[in-house]
mmCIF file of C-alpha atoms in Angstrom:
data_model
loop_
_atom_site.group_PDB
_atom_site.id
_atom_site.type_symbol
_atom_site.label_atom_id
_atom_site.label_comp_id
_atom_site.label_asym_id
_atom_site.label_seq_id
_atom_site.Cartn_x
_atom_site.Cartn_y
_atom_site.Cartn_z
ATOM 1 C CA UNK S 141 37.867 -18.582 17.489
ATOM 2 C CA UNK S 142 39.440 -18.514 20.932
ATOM 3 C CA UNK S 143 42.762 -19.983 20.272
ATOM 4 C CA UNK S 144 43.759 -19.170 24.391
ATOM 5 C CA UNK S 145 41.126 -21.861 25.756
ATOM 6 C CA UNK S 146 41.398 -24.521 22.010
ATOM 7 C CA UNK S 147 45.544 -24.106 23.594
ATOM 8 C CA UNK S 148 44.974 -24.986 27.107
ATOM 9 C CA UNK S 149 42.335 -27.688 25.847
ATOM 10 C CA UNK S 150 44.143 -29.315 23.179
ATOM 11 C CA UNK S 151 47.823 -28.876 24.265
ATOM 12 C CA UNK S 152 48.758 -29.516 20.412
ATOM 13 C CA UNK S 153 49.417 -27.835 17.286
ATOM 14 C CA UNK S 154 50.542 -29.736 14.031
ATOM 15 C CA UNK S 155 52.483 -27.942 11.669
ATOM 16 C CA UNK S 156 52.074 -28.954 8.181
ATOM 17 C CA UNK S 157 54.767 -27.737 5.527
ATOM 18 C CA UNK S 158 55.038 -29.726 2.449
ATOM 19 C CA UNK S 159 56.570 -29.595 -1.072
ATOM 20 C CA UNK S 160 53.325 -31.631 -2.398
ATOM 21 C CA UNK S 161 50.387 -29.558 -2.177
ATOM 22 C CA UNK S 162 48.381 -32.969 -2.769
ATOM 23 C CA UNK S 163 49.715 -34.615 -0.645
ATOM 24 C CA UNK S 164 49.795 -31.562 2.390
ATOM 25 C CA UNK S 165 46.180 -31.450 1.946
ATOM 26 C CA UNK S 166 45.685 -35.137 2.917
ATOM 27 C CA UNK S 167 48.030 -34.924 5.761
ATOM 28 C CA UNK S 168 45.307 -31.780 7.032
ATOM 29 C CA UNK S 169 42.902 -34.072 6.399
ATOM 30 C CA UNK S 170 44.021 -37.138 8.075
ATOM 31 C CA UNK S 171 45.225 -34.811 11.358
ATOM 32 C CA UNK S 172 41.994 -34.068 11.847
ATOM 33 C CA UNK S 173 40.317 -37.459 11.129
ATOM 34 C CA UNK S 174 42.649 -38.551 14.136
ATOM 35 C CA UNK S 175 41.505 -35.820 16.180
ATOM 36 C CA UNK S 176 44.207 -33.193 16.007
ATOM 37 C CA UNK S 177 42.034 -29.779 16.676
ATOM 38 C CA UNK S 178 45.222 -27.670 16.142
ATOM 39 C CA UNK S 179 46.469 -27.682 12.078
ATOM 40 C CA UNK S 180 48.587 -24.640 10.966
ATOM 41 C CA UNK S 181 49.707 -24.871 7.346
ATOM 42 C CA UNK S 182 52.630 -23.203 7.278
ATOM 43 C CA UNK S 183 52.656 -20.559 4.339
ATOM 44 C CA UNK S 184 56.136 -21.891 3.468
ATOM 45 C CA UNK S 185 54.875 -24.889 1.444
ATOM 46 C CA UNK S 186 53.739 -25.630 -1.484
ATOM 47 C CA UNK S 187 51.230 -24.205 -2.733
ATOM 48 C CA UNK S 188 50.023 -23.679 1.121
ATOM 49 C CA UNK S 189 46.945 -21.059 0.223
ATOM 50 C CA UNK S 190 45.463 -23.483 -1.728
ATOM 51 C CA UNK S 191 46.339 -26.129 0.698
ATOM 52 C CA UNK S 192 43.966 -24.044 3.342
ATOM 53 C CA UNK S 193 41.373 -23.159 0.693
ATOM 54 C CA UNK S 194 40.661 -26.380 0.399
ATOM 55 C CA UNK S 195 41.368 -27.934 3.519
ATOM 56 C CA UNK S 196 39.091 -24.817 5.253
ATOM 57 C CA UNK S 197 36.169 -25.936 2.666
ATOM 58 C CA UNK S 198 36.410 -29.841 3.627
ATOM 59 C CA UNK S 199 36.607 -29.771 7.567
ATOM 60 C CA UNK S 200 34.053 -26.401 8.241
ATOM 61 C CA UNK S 201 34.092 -23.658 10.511
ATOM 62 C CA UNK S 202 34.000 -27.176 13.326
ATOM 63 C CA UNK S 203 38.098 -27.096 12.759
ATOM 64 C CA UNK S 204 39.078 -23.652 12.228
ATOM 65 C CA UNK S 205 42.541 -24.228 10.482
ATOM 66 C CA UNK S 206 45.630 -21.497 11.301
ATOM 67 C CA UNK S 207 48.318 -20.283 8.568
ATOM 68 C CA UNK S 208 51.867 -20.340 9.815
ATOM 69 C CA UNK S 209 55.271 -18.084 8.665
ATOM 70 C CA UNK S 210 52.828 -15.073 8.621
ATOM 71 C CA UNK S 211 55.590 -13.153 7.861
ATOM 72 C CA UNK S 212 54.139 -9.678 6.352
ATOM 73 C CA UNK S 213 50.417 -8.014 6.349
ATOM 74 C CA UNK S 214 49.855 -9.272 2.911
ATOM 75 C CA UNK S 215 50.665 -12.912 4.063
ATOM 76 C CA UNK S 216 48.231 -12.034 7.009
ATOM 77 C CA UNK S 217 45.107 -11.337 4.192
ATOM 78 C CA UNK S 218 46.023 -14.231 1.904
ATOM 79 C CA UNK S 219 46.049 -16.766 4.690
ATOM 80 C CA UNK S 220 42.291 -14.775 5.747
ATOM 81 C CA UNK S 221 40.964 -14.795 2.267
ATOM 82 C CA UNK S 222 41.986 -18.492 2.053
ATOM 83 C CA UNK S 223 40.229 -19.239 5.092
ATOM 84 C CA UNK S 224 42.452 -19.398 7.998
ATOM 85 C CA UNK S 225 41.363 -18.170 11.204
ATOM 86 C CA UNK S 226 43.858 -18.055 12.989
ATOM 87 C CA UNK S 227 47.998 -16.770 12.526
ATOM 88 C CA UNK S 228 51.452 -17.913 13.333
ATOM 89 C CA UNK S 229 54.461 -16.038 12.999
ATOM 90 C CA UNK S 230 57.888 -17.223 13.105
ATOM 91 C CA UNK S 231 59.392 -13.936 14.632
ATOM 92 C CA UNK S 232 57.625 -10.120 15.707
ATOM 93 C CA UNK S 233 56.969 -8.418 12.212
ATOM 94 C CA UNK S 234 54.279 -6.648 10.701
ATOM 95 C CA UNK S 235 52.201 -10.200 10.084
ATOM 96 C CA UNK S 236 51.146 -9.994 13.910
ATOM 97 C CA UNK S 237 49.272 -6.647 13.516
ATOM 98 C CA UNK S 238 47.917 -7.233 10.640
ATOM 99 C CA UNK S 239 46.709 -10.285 11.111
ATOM 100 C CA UNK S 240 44.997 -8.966 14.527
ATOM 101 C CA UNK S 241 43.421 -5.883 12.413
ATOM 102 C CA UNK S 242 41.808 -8.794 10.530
ATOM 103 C CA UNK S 243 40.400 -10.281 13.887
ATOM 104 C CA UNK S 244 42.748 -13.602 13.856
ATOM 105 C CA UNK S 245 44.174 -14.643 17.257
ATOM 106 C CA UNK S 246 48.065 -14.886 16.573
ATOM 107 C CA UNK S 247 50.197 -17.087 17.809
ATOM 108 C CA UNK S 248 53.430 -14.921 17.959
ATOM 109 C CA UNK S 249 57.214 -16.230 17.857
ATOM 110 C CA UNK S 250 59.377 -14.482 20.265
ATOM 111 C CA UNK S 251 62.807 -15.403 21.967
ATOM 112 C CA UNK S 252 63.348 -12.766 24.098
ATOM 113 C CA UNK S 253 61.486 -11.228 26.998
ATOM 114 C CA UNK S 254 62.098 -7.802 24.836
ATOM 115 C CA UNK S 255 60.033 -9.461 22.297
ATOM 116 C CA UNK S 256 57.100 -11.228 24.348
ATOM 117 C CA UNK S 257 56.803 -7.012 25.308
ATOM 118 C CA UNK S 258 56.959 -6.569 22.018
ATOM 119 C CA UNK S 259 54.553 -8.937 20.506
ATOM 120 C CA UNK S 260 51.925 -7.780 23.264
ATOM 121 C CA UNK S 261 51.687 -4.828 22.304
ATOM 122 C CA UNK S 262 50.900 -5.693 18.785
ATOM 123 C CA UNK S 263 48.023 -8.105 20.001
ATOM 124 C CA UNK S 264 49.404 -11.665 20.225
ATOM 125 C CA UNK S 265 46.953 -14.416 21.462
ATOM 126 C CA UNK S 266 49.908 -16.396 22.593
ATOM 127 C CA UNK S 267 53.636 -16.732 22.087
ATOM 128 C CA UNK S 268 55.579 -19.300 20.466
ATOM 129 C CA UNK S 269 58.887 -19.621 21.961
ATOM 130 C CA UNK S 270 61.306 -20.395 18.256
ATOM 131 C CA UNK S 271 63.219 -22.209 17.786
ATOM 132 C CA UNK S 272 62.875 -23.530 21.352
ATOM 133 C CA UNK S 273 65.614 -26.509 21.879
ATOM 134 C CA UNK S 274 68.103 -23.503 20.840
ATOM 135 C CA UNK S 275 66.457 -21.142 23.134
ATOM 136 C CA UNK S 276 67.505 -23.680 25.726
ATOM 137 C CA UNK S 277 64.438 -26.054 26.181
ATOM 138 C CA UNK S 278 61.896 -26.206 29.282
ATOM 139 C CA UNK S 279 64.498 -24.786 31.527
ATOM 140 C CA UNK S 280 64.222 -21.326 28.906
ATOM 141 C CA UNK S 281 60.339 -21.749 29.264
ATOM 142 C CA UNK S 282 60.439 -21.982 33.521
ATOM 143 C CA UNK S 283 63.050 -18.643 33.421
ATOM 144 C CA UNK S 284 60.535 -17.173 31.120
ATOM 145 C CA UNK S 285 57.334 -18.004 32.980
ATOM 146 C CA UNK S 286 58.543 -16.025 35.933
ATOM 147 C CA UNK S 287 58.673 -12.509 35.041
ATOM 148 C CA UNK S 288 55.734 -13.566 32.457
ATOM 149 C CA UNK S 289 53.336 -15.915 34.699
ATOM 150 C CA UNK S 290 50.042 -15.274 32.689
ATOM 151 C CA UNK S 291 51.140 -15.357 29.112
ATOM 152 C CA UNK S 292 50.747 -18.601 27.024
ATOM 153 C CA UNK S 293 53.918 -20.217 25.683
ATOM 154 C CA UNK S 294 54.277 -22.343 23.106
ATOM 155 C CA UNK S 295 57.338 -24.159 22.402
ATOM 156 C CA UNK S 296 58.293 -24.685 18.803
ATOM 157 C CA UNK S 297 61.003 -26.541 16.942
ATOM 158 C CA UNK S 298 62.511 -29.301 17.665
ATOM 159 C CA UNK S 299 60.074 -31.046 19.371
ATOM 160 C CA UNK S 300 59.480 -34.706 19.670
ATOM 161 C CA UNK S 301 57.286 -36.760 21.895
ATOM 162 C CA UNK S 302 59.827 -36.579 24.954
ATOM 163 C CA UNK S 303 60.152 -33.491 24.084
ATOM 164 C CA UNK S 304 56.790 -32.184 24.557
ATOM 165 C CA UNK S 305 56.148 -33.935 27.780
ATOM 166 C CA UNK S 306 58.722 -32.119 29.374
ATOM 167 C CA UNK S 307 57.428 -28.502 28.111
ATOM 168 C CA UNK S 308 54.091 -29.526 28.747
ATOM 169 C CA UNK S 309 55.254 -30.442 32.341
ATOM 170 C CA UNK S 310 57.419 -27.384 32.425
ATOM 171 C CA UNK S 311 54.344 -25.176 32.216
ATOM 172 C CA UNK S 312 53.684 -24.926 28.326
ATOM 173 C CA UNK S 313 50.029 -23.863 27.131
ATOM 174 C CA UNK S 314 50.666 -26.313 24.016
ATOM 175 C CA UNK S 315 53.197 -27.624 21.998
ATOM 176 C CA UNK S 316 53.943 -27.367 18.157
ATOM 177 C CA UNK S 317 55.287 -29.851 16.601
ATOM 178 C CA UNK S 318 56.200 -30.177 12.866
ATOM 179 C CA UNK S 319 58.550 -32.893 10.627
ATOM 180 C CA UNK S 320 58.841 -35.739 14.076
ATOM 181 C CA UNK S 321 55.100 -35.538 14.027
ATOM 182 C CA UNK S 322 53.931 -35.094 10.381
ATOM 183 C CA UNK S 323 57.222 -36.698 8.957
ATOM 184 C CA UNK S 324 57.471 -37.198 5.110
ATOM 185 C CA UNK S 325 53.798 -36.925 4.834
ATOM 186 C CA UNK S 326 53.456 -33.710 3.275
ATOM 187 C CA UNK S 327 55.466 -34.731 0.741
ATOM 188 C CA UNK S 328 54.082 -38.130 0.250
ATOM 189 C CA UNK S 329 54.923 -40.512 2.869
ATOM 190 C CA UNK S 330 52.682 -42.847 4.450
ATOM 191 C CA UNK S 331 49.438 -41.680 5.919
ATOM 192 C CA UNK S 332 49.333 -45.042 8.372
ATOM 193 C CA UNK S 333 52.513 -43.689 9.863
ATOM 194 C CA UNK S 334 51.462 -40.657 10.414
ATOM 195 C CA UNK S 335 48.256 -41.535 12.154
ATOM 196 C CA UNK S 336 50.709 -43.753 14.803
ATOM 197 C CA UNK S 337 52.562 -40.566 15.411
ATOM 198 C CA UNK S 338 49.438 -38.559 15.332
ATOM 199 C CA UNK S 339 48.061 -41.127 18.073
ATOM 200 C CA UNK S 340 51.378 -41.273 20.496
ATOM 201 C CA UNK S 341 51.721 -37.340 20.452
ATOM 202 C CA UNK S 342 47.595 -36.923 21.137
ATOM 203 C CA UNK S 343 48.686 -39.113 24.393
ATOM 204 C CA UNK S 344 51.537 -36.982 25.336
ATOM 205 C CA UNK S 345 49.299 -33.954 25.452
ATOM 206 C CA UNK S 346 46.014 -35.856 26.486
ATOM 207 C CA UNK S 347 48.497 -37.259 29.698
ATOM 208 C CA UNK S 348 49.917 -33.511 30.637
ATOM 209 C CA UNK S 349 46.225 -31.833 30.757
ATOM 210 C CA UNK S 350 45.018 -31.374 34.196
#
């Protein structure tokens, strides 16, 4: 897939992590019935391989799904062999280059400009600044996108819907959001709350694309 132009189209990335692998798999499901186009499960849930498996076999190669905390190489060909097409790392580590040897854009998680060097070099799609309100918000991201104009940032953690208008205005590519968009849903919450939130933060992005 070409995760640079589905960023700068979509603006978005959900981040599911749940203890309920059931219940993960219907929050996937429902994202993308409400038109999310970005899903990473994030390898830290529940039984999150099977999560993709199975979310990757309902939605089709039409919504290529991405696995998140790629942490190692092995994560990188469990996440592939499950079906995701795409990586996210929470940090530079071996998951980046492995997961590029397997032909998956990565989304890469730097802090540092010593890192966004770093995670270049090993192949990175785009960068996800993390945790990004302790990195110091979208006034980090506007320091950042000087000496780095071209790259693609995108902010992650802590992110609300106020919260992503503002990095989306500060110059993000895309914004990912996790619990203050998927909530308790993961884990069994409601599924008509989730498509409200699903619904306001598809405006915040659909408002900040040119």
């Amino acid at each position: 897939m070409d995760l640079r132009a589905a960023l700068a189209a979509h603006r978005l990335v959900a981040i599911v992590r749940g203890s309920d692998p059931e219940a993960s798999l219907r929050t996937v499901l429902t994202l993308a019935e409400e038109g999310v186009e970005l899903i990473e499960v994030s390898l830290s849930g529940a039984d999150a391989l099977s999560v993709v498996e199975r979310a990757h076999a309902a939605l089709g190669g039409d919504r290529p799904l991405g696995a998140g905390t790629v942490l190692t190489a092995d994560d990188a060909r469990a996440a592939h062999r499950a079906g995701a097409r795409w990586a996210v790392t929470p940090a530079v580590g071996d998951g980046v280059g492995a997961a590029h040897a397997l032909g998956m854009p990565v989304l890469a998680g730097v802090m540092t400009p010593s890192e966004i060097l770093t995670a270049r070099t090993l192949g990175a799609t785009a960068l996800k600044i993390f945790p990004a309100a302790q990195a110091g918000g979208p006034a980090y991201l506007r320091a950042l996108r000087g000496p780095f104009p071209h790259e693609l940032f995108v902010p992650v953690g802590g992110v609300d819907e106020a919260a992503a208008e503002a990095y989306l205005a500060a110059g993000a590519t895309a914004v990912g959001v996790g619990s203050p968009l998927v909530g308790d849903a993961a884990d069994g919450g409601s599924l008509t709350a989730l498509r409200e939130r699903a619904r306001a933060f598809l405006t915040a992005a659909r408002k900040a694309t040119p």
